[in-house]
CSV table of C-alpha atoms and ligand atoms in Angstrom, one decimal:
chain,number,residue,atom,x,y,z
A,1,MET,CA,357.6,86.8,45.7
A,2,ILE,CA,353.9,86.4,45.0
A,3,LYS,CA,353.2,82.7,45.4
A,4,GLU,CA,349.5,82.6,46.3
A,5,VAL,CA,346.3,83.8,44.8
A,6,VAL,CA,343.0,83.9,46.6
A,7,ILE,CA,339.9,83.4,44.4
A,8,PRO,CA,336.7,84.1,46.3
A,9,VAL,CA,333.9,81.9,44.9
A,10,ALA,CA,331.5,81.9,47.9
A,11,GLY,CA,329.0,84.5,46.4
A,12,LEU,CA,325.4,83.7,45.8
A,13,GLY,CA,325.5,84.7,42.2
A,14,THR,CA,322.2,86.5,42.4
A,15,ARG,CA,323.0,88.7,39.4
A,16,PHE,CA,322.9,85.6,37.3
A,17,LEU,CA,319.7,83.9,38.4
A,18,PRO,CA,318.1,81.6,37.4
A,19,ALA,CA,321.2,80.0,35.8
A,20,SER,CA,323.2,80.3,39.0
A,21,LYS,CA,320.5,78.7,41.2
A,22,ALA,CA,321.9,75.2,41.1
A,23,VAL,CA,325.2,75.7,39.3
A,24,PRO,CA,328.0,78.0,40.6
A,25,LYS,CA,328.1,81.0,38.2
A,26,GLU,CA,331.9,80.4,38.1
A,27,MET,CA,331.1,77.1,36.3
A,28,LEU,CA,329.1,78.6,33.5
A,29,PRO,CA,331.0,78.1,30.2
A,30,ILE,CA,332.6,80.8,28.1
A,31,ALA,CA,333.0,78.9,24.7
A,32,ASP,CA,333.9,75.4,25.9
A,33,ARG,CA,335.5,76.1,29.3
A,34,PRO,CA,334.0,77.3,32.6
A,35,LEU,CA,334.8,80.9,33.6
A,36,ILE,CA,336.8,79.7,36.6
A,37,GLN,CA,339.3,77.9,34.3
A,38,TYR,CA,340.2,81.2,32.5
A,39,VAL,CA,341.1,82.9,35.8
A,40,VAL,CA,343.0,79.9,37.0
A,41,GLU,CA,345.0,79.9,33.7
A,42,GLU,CA,345.6,83.6,34.2
A,43,ALA,CA,347.0,83.0,37.6
A,44,LEU,CA,349.3,80.2,36.4
A,45,ALA,CA,350.5,82.3,33.5
A,46,SER,CA,351.4,85.0,36.0
A,47,GLY,CA,353.7,82.6,37.9
A,48,ILE,CA,351.4,81.8,40.8
A,49,LYS,CA,352.0,78.5,42.4
A,50,GLU,CA,349.0,78.1,44.8
A,51,ILE,CA,345.4,78.7,44.1
A,52,ILE,CA,343.2,79.2,47.1
A,53,PHE,CA,339.4,79.1,46.7
A,54,VAL,CA,337.3,80.7,49.3
A,55,THR,CA,334.2,78.7,48.9
A,56,ARG,CA,331.0,77.6,50.7
A,57,GLN,CA,328.5,74.8,50.9
A,58,GLY,CA,326.8,74.1,47.5
A,59,LYS,CA,329.9,75.1,45.4
A,60,SER,CA,331.9,71.9,45.5
A,61,ALA,CA,331.5,71.6,41.6
A,62,ILE,CA,334.4,74.1,41.4
A,63,GLU,CA,336.7,71.8,43.4
A,64,ASP,CA,335.4,68.7,41.7
A,65,TYR,CA,336.2,70.3,38.3
A,66,PHE,CA,339.9,70.5,39.1
A,67,ASP,CA,339.9,67.0,40.6
A,68,THR,CA,340.4,63.6,38.8
A,69,ALA,CA,337.2,62.4,37.2
A,70,PHE,CA,338.1,58.7,37.9
A,71,GLU,CA,335.0,57.2,36.3
A,72,LEU,CA,335.1,59.4,33.2
A,73,GLU,CA,338.8,58.9,32.7
A,74,THR,CA,338.4,55.1,33.0
A,75,VAL,CA,335.6,54.9,30.4
A,76,LEU,CA,337.5,57.1,28.0
A,77,GLU,CA,340.6,55.1,28.4
A,78,ARG,CA,338.7,51.8,27.8
A,79,LYS,CA,337.2,53.2,24.7
A,80,GLY,CA,340.5,54.6,23.4
A,81,LYS,CA,339.2,58.2,23.2
A,82,LYS,CA,342.7,59.6,23.6
A,83,GLU,CA,341.9,63.2,22.7
A,84,LEU,CA,339.0,63.5,25.1
A,85,LEU,CA,341.0,61.8,27.8
A,86,SER,CA,343.8,64.3,27.4
A,87,ILE,CA,341.3,67.2,27.7
A,88,ALA,CA,339.8,65.8,30.9
A,89,ARG,CA,343.3,65.1,32.4
A,90,SER,CA,344.7,68.5,31.5
A,91,VAL,CA,342.1,70.1,33.8
A,92,SER,CA,342.7,67.7,36.7
A,93,GLN,CA,346.4,68.1,36.4
A,94,MET,CA,346.3,71.9,36.3
A,95,ILE,CA,346.3,72.7,40.0
A,96,ASP,CA,346.0,71.0,43.4
A,97,VAL,CA,343.0,72.6,44.9
A,98,ILE,CA,343.4,74.4,48.2
A,99,SER,CA,340.2,75.7,49.7
A,100,VAL,CA,338.8,77.3,52.8
A,101,ARG,CA,335.1,77.9,53.6
A,102,GLN,CA,333.6,81.2,54.3
A,103,LYS,CA,330.9,80.1,56.7
A,104,GLN,CA,328.8,83.3,56.6
A,105,PRO,CA,328.1,85.7,53.7
A,106,LEU,CA,329.8,88.7,55.4
A,107,GLY,CA,331.3,90.3,52.2
A,108,LEU,CA,334.5,90.3,50.1
A,109,GLY,CA,336.7,91.6,52.9
A,110,HIS,CA,335.7,88.8,55.1
A,111,ALA,CA,336.2,86.2,52.3
A,112,ILE,CA,339.8,87.5,52.0
A,113,LEU,CA,340.3,87.3,55.8
A,114,CYS,CA,339.1,83.6,55.7
A,115,ALA,CA,342.2,82.8,53.6
A,116,ARG,CA,344.7,84.3,56.1
A,117,PRO,CA,345.9,81.0,57.6
A,118,LEU,CA,346.9,79.9,54.1
A,119,ILE,CA,349.1,82.9,53.2
A,120,SER,CA,352.8,82.3,53.7
A,121,GLU,CA,354.4,85.3,51.9
A,122,ASP,CA,354.5,89.0,52.6
A,123,ALA,CA,352.0,89.6,49.8
A,124,PHE,CA,349.5,87.6,47.8
A,125,ALA,CA,347.2,88.1,44.8
A,126,VAL,CA,343.4,88.2,44.6
A,127,ILE,CA,341.3,87.5,41.5
A,128,LEU,CA,337.6,88.1,41.3
A,129,PRO,CA,336.5,85.6,38.8
A,130,ASP,CA,333.5,87.7,37.5
A,131,ASP,CA,336.1,89.8,35.6
A,132,LEU,CA,337.4,88.0,32.6
A,133,ILE,CA,340.4,89.9,31.2
A,134,ASP,CA,341.6,89.4,27.7
A,135,SER,CA,345.1,90.8,27.4
A,136,LYS,CA,348.6,90.0,25.9
A,137,THR,CA,350.3,90.1,29.3
A,138,PRO,CA,348.1,88.4,31.9
A,139,CYS,CA,346.5,91.2,34.0
A,140,LEU,CA,347.7,89.7,37.2
A,141,SER,CA,351.2,89.6,35.9
A,142,GLN,CA,351.0,93.3,35.1
A,143,LEU,CA,350.2,94.0,38.7
A,144,ILE,CA,352.9,91.7,40.0
A,145,SER,CA,355.5,93.6,37.9
A,146,ILE,CA,354.4,96.9,39.8
A,147,TYR,CA,354.5,95.0,43.1
A,148,LYS,CA,358.1,93.9,42.4
A,149,LYS,CA,359.1,97.5,42.0
A,150,THR,CA,357.1,99.0,44.9
A,151,LYS,CA,356.7,96.1,47.4
A,152,ALA,CA,353.3,97.7,48.2
A,153,THR,CA,349.6,96.9,47.6
A,154,VAL,CA,348.5,97.3,43.9
A,155,VAL,CA,345.0,97.3,42.5
A,156,ALA,CA,343.9,97.1,38.9
A,157,ILE,CA,341.8,100.0,37.7
A,158,GLU,CA,339.8,100.9,34.6
A,159,ARG,CA,338.5,104.3,33.5
A,160,LEU,CA,334.7,104.0,33.2
A,161,PRO,CA,331.8,106.4,32.2
A,162,GLN,CA,331.0,108.3,35.4
A,163,GLU,CA,327.4,106.8,35.5
A,164,LEU,CA,328.8,103.3,36.0
A,165,VAL,CA,331.2,103.9,38.9
A,166,SER,CA,328.5,103.2,41.5
A,167,SER,CA,328.9,99.5,41.0
A,168,TYR,CA,332.7,99.6,41.8
A,169,GLY,CA,335.3,100.6,44.3
A,170,VAL,CA,336.6,104.0,43.0
A,171,ILE,CA,340.0,105.7,43.8
A,172,ALA,CA,341.2,109.3,44.3
A,173,PRO,CA,344.2,109.2,42.0
A,174,GLU,CA,347.5,110.9,42.2
A,175,PRO,CA,349.3,110.3,38.8
A,176,ILE,CA,352.8,108.8,38.9
A,177,GLU,CA,353.6,107.7,35.5
A,178,GLU,CA,351.8,106.4,32.4
A,179,ARG,CA,348.9,104.1,33.7
A,180,LEU,CA,350.2,104.2,37.3
A,181,TYR,CA,348.7,106.2,40.1
A,182,LYS,CA,348.9,106.4,43.9
A,183,ALA,CA,345.4,105.9,45.4
A,184,LYS,CA,345.0,108.6,48.0
A,185,GLU,CA,341.5,107.3,49.0
A,186,LEU,CA,339.2,104.4,48.0
A,187,VAL,CA,335.5,104.6,48.2
A,188,GLU,CA,333.2,101.5,47.7
A,189,LYS,CA,330.3,102.0,45.3
A,190,PRO,CA,330.0,105.8,45.6
A,191,SER,CA,327.2,107.6,43.8
A,192,PRO,CA,328.4,109.3,40.5
A,193,GLU,CA,328.3,112.7,42.3
A,194,GLU,CA,330.3,111.5,45.4
A,195,ALA,CA,332.9,109.5,43.3
A,196,PRO,CA,336.5,110.8,43.7
A,197,SER,CA,337.2,110.0,40.0
A,198,ASN,CA,336.0,107.6,37.3
A,199,LEU,CA,338.8,105.2,37.9
A,200,ALA,CA,337.2,102.0,39.1
A,201,VAL,CA,338.8,99.1,40.9
A,202,ILE,CA,338.4,95.8,39.0
A,203,GLY,CA,338.9,92.3,40.2
A,204,ARG,CA,342.7,92.0,40.3
A,205,TYR,CA,344.7,92.9,43.4
A,206,VAL,CA,348.1,92.3,45.0
A,207,LEU,CA,347.7,92.8,48.7
A,208,THR,CA,350.4,93.0,51.4
A,209,LYS,CA,349.7,91.1,54.6
A,210,ASN,CA,349.1,94.4,56.4
A,211,ILE,CA,345.5,94.1,55.1
A,212,PHE,CA,344.7,91.3,57.6
A,213,PRO,CA,344.8,93.2,60.9
A,214,ILE,CA,342.6,95.9,59.3
A,215,LEU,CA,340.1,93.3,58.0
A,216,GLU,CA,339.9,91.7,61.4
A,217,HIS,CA,338.4,94.8,63.1
A,218,LEU,CA,336.7,96.5,60.1
A,219,PRO,CA,333.0,97.3,60.7
A,220,PRO,CA,330.5,96.4,57.8
A,221,GLY,CA,330.4,99.1,55.1
A,222,ARG,CA,328.3,99.4,51.9
A,223,GLY,CA,325.4,96.9,51.8
A,224,GLY,CA,326.1,95.8,55.4
A,225,GLU,CA,329.1,93.8,54.2
A,226,ILE,CA,332.8,93.9,55.2
A,227,GLN,CA,334.3,95.6,52.2
A,228,LEU,CA,337.8,95.0,50.8
A,229,THR,CA,337.8,98.5,49.5
A,230,ASP,CA,337.3,100.0,52.9
A,231,ALA,CA,340.2,97.9,54.2
A,232,ILE,CA,342.5,99.1,51.4
A,233,ASN,CA,341.3,102.7,52.1
A,234,GLU,CA,342.3,102.3,55.8
A,235,LEU,CA,345.7,100.8,54.7
A,236,SER,CA,346.2,103.9,52.5
A,237,GLN,CA,346.6,106.0,55.7
A,238,THR,CA,349.9,104.2,56.6
A,239,ASP,CA,351.1,102.4,53.4
A,240,PRO,CA,351.3,103.5,49.8
A,241,ILE,CA,348.5,102.0,47.6
A,242,TYR,CA,349.2,101.9,43.8
A,243,ALA,CA,346.6,101.7,41.2
A,244,TYR,CA,347.5,100.4,37.6
A,245,GLU,CA,345.3,101.0,34.6
A,246,PHE,CA,345.7,97.5,33.2
A,247,GLU,CA,346.3,96.8,29.5
A,248,GLY,CA,343.6,94.6,28.0
A,249,LYS,CA,339.8,94.2,27.6
A,250,ARG,CA,337.6,93.3,30.5
A,251,TYR,CA,334.3,91.4,30.2
A,252,ASP,CA,332.1,91.5,33.3
A,253,CYS,CA,330.9,87.9,33.3
A,254,GLY,CA,328.9,88.4,36.5
A,255,ASP,CA,326.6,90.5,34.3
A,256,LYS,CA,324.4,88.7,31.8
A,257,LEU,CA,325.3,91.0,28.9
A,258,GLY,CA,329.0,91.0,29.6
A,259,TYR,CA,328.8,87.2,29.7
A,260,LEU,CA,327.2,87.0,26.3
A,261,LYS,CA,329.7,89.3,24.9
A,262,ALA,CA,332.6,87.2,26.2
A,263,ASN,CA,331.0,84.1,24.7
A,264,VAL,CA,330.9,85.8,21.3
A,265,ILE,CA,334.6,86.9,21.5
A,266,TYR,CA,336.0,83.6,22.9
A,267,GLY,CA,333.7,81.6,20.5
A,268,LEU,CA,335.1,83.4,17.5
A,269,ARG,CA,338.6,82.8,18.7
A,270,HIS,CA,338.1,79.1,19.4
A,271,PRO,CA,340.5,77.0,17.2
A,272,LYS,CA,337.9,74.5,16.2
A,273,LEU,CA,334.6,76.3,16.4
A,274,GLY,CA,335.7,79.9,15.5
A,275,GLU,CA,335.5,79.7,11.7
A,276,GLU,CA,332.0,78.2,11.6
A,277,PHE,CA,330.8,80.4,14.3
A,278,LYS,CA,331.9,83.5,12.4
A,279,ALA,CA,330.2,82.4,9.3
A,280,PHE,CA,327.0,81.9,11.4
A,281,LEU,CA,327.2,85.4,12.8
A,282,LYS,CA,327.7,86.8,9.3
A,283,GLU,CA,324.6,85.0,8.1
A,284,LEU,CA,322.6,86.5,11.0
A,285,GLU,CA,323.8,89.9,10.0
A,286,LEU,CA,322.7,89.4,6.4
A,287,SER,CA,319.3,88.1,7.4
A,288,ASP,CA,318.8,91.1,9.8
A,289,ASN,CA,319.5,93.5,7.0
A,290,SER,CA,317.1,91.8,4.5
B,301,G1P,C1,333.7,94.0,44.1
B,301,G1P,C2,334.4,95.1,44.9
B,301,G1P,C3,334.5,96.4,44.1
B,301,G1P,C4,335.1,96.2,42.8
B,301,G1P,C5,334.4,95.1,42.0
B,301,G1P,C6,335.2,94.7,40.8
B,301,G1P,O1,332.3,94.4,43.9
B,301,G1P,O2,333.7,95.2,46.2
B,301,G1P,O3,335.2,97.3,45.0
B,301,G1P,O4,335.2,97.3,42.1
B,301,G1P,O5,334.3,93.9,42.7
B,301,G1P,O6,334.5,93.8,40.0
B,301,G1P,P1,331.1,93.4,43.4
B,301,G1P,O7,331.3,93.2,42.0
B,301,G1P,O8,331.4,92.0,44.2
B,301,G1P,O9,329.8,94.0,43.9
């Protein structure tokens, strides 16, 4: 059973400066909700019971967001603003926050290792909140289905243009069935020439606990950081690693353009704002053509 998800949120968010200078990038809104809420909702919709944030000093806004806002709720209650009160409460009632601090910025692999004392099952999930995935079946749930059959580590992958793979972990694939591969090797951020394929790892994983002893001794890799990809690569020498080409559309919200695109899509879909927003975009299109 997969009960826990680890969501690393300790990053410096340098790709999103200046907006991320004083506000965690995970708290930037897509339409009317912060990015972190979408990934928490994905985890809950995938049957996850415990959300573990790996965080650091200066990022407590994320924990506060899922906490009761006592003052706000009292004022809304007193003023009889029922709808707003229920919006505020729905967020604080969503999860009980569990968090652990990553005291040094030593990389994604190290962030996952920080969560080790909180993992109780044989395997756990990881969501990187930069990747917002729009899909019928939640992306994490797609990976969990593979885990249920294989009882092995599974990573989500996406086929990308070769020139983009140097920003990702990349797998050497052995096809098994439609969308499913065995990863024979994983390389963190290879140059397009060195890359073993154009199948890139994106921010959803189901990892077995066997990853922890590897992470404990792993030397720093690409960028001088302890890389999760390197640990999974080492694990591939003893355990099978599966890679699943997820169904859905990914928006890289750690990237300014990806973030803007996500805002347009989720804005258009918003039950209250969507219609007017669409009309506004149409108007823009008309005035561009004139
Ligand atoms: C991280 C991982 C990389 C993965 C990517 C997915 O990189 O290290 O293997 O492909 O997330 O978004 P980052 O985006 O933190 O540089």
